[in-house]
PDB file of C-alpha atoms in Angstrom:
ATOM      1  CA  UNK A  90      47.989 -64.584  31.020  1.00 48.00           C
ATOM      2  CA  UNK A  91      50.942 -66.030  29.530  1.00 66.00           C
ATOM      3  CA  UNK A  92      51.568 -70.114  30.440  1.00 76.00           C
ATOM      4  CA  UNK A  93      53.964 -70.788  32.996  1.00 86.00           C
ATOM      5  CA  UNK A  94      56.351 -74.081  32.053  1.00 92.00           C
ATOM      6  CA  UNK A  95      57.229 -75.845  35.619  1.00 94.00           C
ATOM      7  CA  UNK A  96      59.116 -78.530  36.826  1.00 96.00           C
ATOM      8  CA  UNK A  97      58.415 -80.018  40.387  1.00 96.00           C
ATOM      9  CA  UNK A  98      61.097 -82.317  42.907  1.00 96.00           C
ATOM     10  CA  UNK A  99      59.650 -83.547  45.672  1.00 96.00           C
ATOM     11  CA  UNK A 100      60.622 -86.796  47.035  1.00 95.00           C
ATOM     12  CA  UNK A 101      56.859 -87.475  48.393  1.00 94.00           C
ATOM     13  CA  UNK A 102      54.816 -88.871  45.213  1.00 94.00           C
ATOM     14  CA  UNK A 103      51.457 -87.869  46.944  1.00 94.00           C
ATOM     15  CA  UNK A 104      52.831 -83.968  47.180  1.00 93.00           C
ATOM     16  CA  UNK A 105      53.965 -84.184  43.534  1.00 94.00           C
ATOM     17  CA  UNK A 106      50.532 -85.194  42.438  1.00 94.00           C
ATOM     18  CA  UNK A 107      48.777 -82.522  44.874  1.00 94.00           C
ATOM     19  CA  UNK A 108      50.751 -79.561  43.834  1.00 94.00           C
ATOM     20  CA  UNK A 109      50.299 -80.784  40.126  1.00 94.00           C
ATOM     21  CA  UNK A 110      46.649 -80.679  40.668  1.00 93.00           C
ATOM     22  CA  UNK A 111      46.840 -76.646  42.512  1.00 93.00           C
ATOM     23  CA  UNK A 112      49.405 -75.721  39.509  1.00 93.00           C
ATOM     24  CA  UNK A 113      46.805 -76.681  36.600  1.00 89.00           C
ATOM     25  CA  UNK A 114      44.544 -74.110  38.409  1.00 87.00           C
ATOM     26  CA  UNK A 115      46.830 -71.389  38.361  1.00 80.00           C
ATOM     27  CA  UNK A 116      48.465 -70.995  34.413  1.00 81.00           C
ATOM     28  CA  UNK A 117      51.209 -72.895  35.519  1.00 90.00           C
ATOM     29  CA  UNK A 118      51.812 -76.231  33.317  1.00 91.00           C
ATOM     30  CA  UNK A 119      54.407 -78.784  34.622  1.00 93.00           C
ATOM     31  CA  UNK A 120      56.544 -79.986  32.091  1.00 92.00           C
ATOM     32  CA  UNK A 121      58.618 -82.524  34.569  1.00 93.00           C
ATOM     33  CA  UNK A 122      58.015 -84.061  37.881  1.00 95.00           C
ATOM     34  CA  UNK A 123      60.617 -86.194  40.106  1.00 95.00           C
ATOM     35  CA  UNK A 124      61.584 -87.272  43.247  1.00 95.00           C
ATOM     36  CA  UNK A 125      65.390 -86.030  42.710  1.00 94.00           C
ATOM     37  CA  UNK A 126      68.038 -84.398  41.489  1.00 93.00           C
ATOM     38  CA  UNK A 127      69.562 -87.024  39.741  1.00 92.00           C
ATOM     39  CA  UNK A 128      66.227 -88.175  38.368  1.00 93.00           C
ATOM     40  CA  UNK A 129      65.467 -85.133  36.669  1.00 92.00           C
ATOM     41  CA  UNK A 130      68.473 -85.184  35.012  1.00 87.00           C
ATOM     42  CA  UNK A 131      67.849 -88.391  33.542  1.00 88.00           C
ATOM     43  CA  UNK A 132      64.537 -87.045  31.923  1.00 85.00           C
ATOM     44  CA  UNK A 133      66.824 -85.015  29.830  1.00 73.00           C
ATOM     45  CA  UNK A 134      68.526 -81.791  29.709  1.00 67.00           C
ATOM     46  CA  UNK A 135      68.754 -80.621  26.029  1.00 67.00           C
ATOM     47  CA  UNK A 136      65.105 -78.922  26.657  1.00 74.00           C
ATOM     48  CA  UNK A 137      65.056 -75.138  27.121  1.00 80.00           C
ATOM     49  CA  UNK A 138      64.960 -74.269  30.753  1.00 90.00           C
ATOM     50  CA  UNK A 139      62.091 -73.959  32.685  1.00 93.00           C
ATOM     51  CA  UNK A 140      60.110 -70.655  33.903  1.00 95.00           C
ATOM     52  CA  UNK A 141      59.834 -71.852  37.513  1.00 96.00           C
ATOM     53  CA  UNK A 142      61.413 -75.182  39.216  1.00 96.00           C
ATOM     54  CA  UNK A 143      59.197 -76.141  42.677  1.00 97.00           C
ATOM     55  CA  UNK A 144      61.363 -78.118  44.941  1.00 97.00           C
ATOM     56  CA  UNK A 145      61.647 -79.733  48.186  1.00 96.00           C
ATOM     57  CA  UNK A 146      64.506 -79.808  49.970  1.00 91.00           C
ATOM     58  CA  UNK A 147      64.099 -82.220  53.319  1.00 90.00           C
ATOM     59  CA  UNK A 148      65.882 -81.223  56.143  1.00 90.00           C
ATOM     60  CA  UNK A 149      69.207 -80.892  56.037  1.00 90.00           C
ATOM     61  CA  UNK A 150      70.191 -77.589  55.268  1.00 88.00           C
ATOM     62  CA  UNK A 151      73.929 -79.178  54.003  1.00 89.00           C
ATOM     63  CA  UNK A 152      72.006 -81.099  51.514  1.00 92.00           C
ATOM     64  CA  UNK A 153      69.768 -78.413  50.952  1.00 92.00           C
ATOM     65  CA  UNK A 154      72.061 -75.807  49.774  1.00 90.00           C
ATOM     66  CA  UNK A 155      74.049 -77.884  47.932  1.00 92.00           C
ATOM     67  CA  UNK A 156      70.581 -79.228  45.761  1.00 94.00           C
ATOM     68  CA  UNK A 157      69.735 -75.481  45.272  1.00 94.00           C
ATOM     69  CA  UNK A 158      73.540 -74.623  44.102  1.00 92.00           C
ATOM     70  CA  UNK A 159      73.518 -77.531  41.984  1.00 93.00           C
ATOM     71  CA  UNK A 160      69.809 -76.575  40.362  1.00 94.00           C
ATOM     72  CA  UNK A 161      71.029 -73.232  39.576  1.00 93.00           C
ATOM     73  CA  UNK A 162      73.846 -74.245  37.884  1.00 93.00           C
ATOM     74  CA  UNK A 163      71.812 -76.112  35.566  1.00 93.00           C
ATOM     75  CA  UNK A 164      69.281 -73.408  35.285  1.00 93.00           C
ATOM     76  CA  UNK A 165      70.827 -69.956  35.730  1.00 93.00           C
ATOM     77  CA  UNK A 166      67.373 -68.411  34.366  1.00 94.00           C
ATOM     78  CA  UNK A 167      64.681 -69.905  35.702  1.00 95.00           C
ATOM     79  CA  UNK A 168      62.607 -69.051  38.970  1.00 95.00           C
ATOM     80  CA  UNK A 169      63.842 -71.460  41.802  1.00 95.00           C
ATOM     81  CA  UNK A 170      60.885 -71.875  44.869  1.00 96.00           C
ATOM     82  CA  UNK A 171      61.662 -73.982  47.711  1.00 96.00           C
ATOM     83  CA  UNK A 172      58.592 -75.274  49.385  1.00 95.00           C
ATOM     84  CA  UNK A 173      59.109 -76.733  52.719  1.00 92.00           C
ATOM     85  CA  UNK A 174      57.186 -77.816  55.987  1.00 89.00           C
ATOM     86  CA  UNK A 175      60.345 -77.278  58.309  1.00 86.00           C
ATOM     87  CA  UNK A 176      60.869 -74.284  60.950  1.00 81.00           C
ATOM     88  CA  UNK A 177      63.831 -75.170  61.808  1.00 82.00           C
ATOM     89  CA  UNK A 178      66.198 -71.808  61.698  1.00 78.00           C
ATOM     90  CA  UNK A 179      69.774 -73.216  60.618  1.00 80.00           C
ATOM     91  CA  UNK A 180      67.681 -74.922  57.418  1.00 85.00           C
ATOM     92  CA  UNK A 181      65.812 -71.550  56.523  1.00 83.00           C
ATOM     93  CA  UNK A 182      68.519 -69.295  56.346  1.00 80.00           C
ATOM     94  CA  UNK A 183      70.611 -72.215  54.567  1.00 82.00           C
ATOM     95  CA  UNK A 184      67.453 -71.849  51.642  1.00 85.00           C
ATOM     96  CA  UNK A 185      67.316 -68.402  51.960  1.00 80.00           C
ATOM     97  CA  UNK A 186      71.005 -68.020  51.135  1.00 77.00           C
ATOM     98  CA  UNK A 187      71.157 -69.958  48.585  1.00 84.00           C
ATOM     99  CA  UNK A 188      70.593 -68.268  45.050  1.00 87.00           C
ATOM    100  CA  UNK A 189      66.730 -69.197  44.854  1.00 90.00           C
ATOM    101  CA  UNK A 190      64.110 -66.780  44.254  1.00 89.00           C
ATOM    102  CA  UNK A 191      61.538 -67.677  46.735  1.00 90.00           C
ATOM    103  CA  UNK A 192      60.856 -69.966  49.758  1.00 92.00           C
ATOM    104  CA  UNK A 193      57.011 -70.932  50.700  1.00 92.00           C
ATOM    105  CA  UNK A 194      55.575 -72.735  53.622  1.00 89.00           C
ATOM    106  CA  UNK A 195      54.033 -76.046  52.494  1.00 90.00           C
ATOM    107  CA  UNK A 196      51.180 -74.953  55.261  1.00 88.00           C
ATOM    108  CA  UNK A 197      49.858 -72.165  53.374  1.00 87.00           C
ATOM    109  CA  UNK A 198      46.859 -72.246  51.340  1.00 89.00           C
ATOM    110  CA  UNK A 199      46.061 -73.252  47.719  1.00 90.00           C
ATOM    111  CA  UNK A 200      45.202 -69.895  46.750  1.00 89.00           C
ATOM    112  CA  UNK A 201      48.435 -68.085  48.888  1.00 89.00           C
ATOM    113  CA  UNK A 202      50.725 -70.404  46.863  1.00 91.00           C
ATOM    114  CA  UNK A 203      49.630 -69.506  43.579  1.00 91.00           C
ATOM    115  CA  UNK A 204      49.523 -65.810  44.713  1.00 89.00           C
ATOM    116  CA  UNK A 205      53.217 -66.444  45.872  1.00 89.00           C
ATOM    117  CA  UNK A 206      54.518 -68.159  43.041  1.00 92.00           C
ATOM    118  CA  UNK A 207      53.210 -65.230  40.441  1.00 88.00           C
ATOM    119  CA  UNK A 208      54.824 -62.840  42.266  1.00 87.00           C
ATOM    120  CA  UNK A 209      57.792 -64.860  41.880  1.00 89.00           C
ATOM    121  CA  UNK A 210      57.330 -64.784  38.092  1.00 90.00           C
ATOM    122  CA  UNK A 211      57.082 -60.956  38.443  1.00 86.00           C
ATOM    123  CA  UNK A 212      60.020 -60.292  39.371  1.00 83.00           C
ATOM    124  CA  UNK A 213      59.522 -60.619  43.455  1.00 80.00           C
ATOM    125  CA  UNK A 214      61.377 -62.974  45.888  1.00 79.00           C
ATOM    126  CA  UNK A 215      59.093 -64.226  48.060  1.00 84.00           C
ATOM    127  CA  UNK A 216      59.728 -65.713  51.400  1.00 79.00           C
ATOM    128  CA  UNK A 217      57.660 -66.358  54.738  1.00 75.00           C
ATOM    129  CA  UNK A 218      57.620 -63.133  57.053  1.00 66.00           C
ATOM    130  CA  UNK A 219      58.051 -64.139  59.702  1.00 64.00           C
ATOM    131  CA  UNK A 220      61.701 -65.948  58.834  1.00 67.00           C
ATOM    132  CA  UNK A 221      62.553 -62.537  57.361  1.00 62.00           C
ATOM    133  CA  UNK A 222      61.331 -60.987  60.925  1.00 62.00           C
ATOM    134  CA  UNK A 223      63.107 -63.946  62.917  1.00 62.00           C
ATOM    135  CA  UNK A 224      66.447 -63.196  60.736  1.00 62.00           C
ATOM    136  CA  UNK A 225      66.762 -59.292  61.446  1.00 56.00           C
ATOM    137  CA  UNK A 226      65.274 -60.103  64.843  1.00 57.00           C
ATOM    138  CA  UNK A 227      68.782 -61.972  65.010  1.00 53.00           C
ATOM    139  CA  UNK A 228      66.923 -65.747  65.356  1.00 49.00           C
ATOM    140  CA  UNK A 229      69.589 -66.545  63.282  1.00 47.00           C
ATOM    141  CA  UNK A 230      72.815 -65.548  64.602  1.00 45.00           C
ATOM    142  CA  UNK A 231      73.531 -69.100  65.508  1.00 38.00           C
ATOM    143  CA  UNK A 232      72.448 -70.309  62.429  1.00 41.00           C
ATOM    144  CA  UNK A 233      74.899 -71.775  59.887  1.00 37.00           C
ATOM    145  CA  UNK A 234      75.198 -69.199  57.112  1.00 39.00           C
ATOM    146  CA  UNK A 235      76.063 -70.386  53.175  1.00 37.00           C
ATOM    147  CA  UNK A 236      80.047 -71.622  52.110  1.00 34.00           C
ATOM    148  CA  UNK A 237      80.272 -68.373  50.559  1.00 38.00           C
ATOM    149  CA  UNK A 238      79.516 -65.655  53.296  1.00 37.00           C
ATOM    150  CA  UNK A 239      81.711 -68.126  55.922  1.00 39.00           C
ATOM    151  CA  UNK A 240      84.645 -66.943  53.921  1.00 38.00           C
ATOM    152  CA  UNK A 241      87.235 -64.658  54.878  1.00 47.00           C
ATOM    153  CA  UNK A 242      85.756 -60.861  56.032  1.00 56.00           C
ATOM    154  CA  UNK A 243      85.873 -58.393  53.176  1.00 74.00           C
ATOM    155  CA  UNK A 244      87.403 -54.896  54.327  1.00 82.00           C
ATOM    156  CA  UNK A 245      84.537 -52.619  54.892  1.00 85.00           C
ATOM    157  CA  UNK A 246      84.566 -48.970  55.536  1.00 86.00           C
ATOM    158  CA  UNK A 247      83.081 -47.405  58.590  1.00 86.00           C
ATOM    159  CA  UNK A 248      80.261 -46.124  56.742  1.00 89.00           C
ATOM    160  CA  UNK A 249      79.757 -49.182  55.370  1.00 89.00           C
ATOM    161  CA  UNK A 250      79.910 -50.620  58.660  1.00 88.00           C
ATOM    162  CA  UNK A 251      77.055 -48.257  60.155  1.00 88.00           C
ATOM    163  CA  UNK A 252      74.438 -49.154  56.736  1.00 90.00           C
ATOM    164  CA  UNK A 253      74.791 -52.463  57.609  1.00 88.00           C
ATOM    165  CA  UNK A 254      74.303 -51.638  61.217  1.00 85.00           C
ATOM    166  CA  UNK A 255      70.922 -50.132  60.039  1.00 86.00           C
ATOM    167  CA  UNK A 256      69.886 -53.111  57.971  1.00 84.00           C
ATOM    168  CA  UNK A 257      69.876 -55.086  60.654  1.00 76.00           C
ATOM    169  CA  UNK A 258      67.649 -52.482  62.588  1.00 74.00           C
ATOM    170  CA  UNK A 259      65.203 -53.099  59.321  1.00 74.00           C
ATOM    171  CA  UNK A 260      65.767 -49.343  58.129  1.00 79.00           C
ATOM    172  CA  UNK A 261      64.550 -48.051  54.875  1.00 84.00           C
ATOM    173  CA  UNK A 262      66.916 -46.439  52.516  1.00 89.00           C
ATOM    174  CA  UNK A 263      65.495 -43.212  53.515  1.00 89.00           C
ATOM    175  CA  UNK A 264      65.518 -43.675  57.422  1.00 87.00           C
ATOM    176  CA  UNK A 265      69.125 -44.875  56.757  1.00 90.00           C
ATOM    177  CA  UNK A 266      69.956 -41.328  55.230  1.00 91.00           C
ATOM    178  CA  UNK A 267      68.158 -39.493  58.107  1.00 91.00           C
ATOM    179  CA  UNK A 268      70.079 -41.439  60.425  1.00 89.00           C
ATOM    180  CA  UNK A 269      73.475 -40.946  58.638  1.00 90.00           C
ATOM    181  CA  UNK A 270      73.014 -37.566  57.522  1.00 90.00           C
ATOM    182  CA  UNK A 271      73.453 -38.502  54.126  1.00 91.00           C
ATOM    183  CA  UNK A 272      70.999 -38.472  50.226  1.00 92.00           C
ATOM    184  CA  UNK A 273      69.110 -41.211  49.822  1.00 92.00           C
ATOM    185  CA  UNK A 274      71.559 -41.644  46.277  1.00 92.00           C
ATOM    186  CA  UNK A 275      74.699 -42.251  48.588  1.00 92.00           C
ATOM    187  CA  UNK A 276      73.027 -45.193  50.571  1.00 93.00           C
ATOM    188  CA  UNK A 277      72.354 -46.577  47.075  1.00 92.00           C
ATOM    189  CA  UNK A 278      76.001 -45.836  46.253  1.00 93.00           C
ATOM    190  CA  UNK A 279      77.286 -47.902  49.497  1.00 93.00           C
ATOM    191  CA  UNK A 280      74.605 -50.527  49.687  1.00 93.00           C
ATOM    192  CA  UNK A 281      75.603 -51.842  46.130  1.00 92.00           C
ATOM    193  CA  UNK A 282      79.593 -51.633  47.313  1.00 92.00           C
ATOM    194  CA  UNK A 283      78.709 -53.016  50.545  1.00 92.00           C
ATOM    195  CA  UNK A 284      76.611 -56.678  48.572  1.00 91.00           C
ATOM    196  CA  UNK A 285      79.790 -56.941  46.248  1.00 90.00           C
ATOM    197  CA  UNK A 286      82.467 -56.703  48.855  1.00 89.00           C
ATOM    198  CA  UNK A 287      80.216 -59.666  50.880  1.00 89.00           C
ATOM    199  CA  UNK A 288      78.281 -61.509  47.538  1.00 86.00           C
ATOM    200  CA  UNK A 289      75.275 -61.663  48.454  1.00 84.00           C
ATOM    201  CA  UNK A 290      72.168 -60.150  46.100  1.00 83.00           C
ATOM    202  CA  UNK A 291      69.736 -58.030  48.528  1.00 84.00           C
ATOM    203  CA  UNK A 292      69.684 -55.792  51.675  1.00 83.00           C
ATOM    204  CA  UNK A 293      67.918 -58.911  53.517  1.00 76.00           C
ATOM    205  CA  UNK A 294      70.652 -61.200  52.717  1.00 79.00           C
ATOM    206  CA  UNK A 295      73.289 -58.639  53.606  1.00 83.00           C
ATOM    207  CA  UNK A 296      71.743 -58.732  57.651  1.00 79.00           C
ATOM    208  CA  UNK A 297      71.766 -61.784  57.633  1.00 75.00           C
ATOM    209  CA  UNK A 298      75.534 -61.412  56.794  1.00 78.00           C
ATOM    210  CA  UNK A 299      76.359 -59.103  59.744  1.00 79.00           C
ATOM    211  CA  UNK A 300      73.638 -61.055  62.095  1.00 71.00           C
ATOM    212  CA  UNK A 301      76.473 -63.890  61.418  1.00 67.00           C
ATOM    213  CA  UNK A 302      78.810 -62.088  62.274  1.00 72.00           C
ATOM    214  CA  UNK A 303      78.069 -60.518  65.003  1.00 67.00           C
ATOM    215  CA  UNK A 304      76.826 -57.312  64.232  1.00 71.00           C
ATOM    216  CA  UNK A 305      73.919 -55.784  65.912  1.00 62.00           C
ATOM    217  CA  UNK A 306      71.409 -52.929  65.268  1.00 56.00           C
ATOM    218  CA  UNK A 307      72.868 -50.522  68.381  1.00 53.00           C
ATOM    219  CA  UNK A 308      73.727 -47.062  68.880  1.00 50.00           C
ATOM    220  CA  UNK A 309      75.812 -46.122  65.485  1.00 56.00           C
ATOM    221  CA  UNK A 310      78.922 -43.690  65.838  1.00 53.00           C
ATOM    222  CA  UNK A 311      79.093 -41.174  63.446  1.00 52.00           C
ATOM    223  CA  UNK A 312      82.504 -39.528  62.695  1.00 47.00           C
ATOM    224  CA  UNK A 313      81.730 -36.037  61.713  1.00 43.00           C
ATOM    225  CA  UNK A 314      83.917 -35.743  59.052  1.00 45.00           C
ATOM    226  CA  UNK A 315      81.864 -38.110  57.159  1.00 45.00           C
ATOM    227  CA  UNK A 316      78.915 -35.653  57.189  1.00 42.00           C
ATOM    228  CA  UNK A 317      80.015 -33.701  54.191  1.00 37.00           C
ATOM    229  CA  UNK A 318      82.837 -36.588  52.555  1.00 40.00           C
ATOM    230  CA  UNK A 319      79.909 -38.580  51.228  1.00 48.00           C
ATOM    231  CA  UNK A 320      76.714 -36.446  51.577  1.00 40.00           C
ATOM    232  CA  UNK A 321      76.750 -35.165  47.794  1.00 40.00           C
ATOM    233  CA  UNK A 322      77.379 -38.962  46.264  1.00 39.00           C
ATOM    234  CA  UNK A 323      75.060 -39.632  43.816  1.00 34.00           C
ATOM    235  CA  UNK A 324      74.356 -42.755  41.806  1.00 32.00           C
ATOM    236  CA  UNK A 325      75.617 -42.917  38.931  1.00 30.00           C
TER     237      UNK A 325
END
């Protein structure tokens, strides 16, 4: 298996050296450890980025989403993983928001970390189920959502009014056609409108979006002309 190059932030010395320690077990070397932003920074930035960057936010989901906008900015290719011991809902959604690739409980195992974090590498996000049950569960519609999505409303169609409606019921792409009367290929076609109209990267992201706003997972309307206007869409 191929070596993974880490950095960790952590403001607790102790963790740093503990998650060091799990890390050397898993392929996963750590090039740079520190306690914050700024200190990493001083450590040098001409290196070539990182595969994965472990870091702990604290608390406040402010400070937290403006770490994890700052971090990608430095390091628009590498894996971002926020670990974290917190529960509370306002600073979860703020991590989940932000443009990070993962989010892991700092109570989980050794072994579920490492399992997490290669998954990461593979191309997954990976993030505690039961916040992603909480969020479409709407646990989080009085959560503060990311500077971005509390920006003006983007002008959505009915139809793409009614997917979103169905995201936040936790539908598949197929039980969203069955529902809609539409191909599987159209909700594609919409869905991918519907995350560049409100910027945000995934269909989880996107409830949380109309959970913010508002929106809930109840009895859709559907306008029978629509049956056959968008029906034969296919992705392209």
């Amino acid at each position: 298996m191929t070596e993974i190059n880490a950095y960790v932030i952590d403001a607790n010395r102790l963790s740093r050296e503990g998650l060091i320690a799990i890390l050397s077990r898993g392929d996963l070397t750590v090039a740079k450890e520190a306690s914050t932003l700024d200190e990493l920074r001083t450590q040098g930035s001409e290196d070539a980025e990182p595969n994965l960057i472990l870091i702990d936010c604290g608390h406040d989901p402010e400070v937290a989403r403006r770490n994890l906008d700052q971090l990608r900015g430095w390091y628009p290719t590498s894996k971002i993983v926020v670990l974290s011991a917190s529960e509370d809902p306002t600073f979860l959604v703020a991590c989940f928001s932000a443009p990070i690739d993962g989010l892991v409980s700092k109570n989980v195992s050794s072994s579920a970390l490492l399992k997490s974090l290669h998954l990461v590498m593979a191309g997954e996000r990976v993030f505690p189920s039961q916040l992603v049950t909480m969020l479409l569960a709407g646990g989080a519609s009085a959560a503060v959502s990311s500077p971005k999505l509390q920006a003006g409303s983007p002008s959505l169609s009915e139809r793409e009014t009614q997917i979103l409606q169905c995201l936040v019921a936790g539908d598949s792409n197929k039980a969203i056609a069955n529902r809609l009367h539409v191909t599987e290929a159209t909700v594609k076609v919409h869905l991918k409108s519907i995350l560049r109209k409100i910027q945000v990267r995934n269909r989880t992201q996107a409830a949380i979006w109309a959970l913010n706003r508002g929106m809930n997972a109840g009895e859709i309307n559907i306008d029978p002309k629509n049956l056959s206007t968008d029906h034969g869409q296919t992705l392209r």
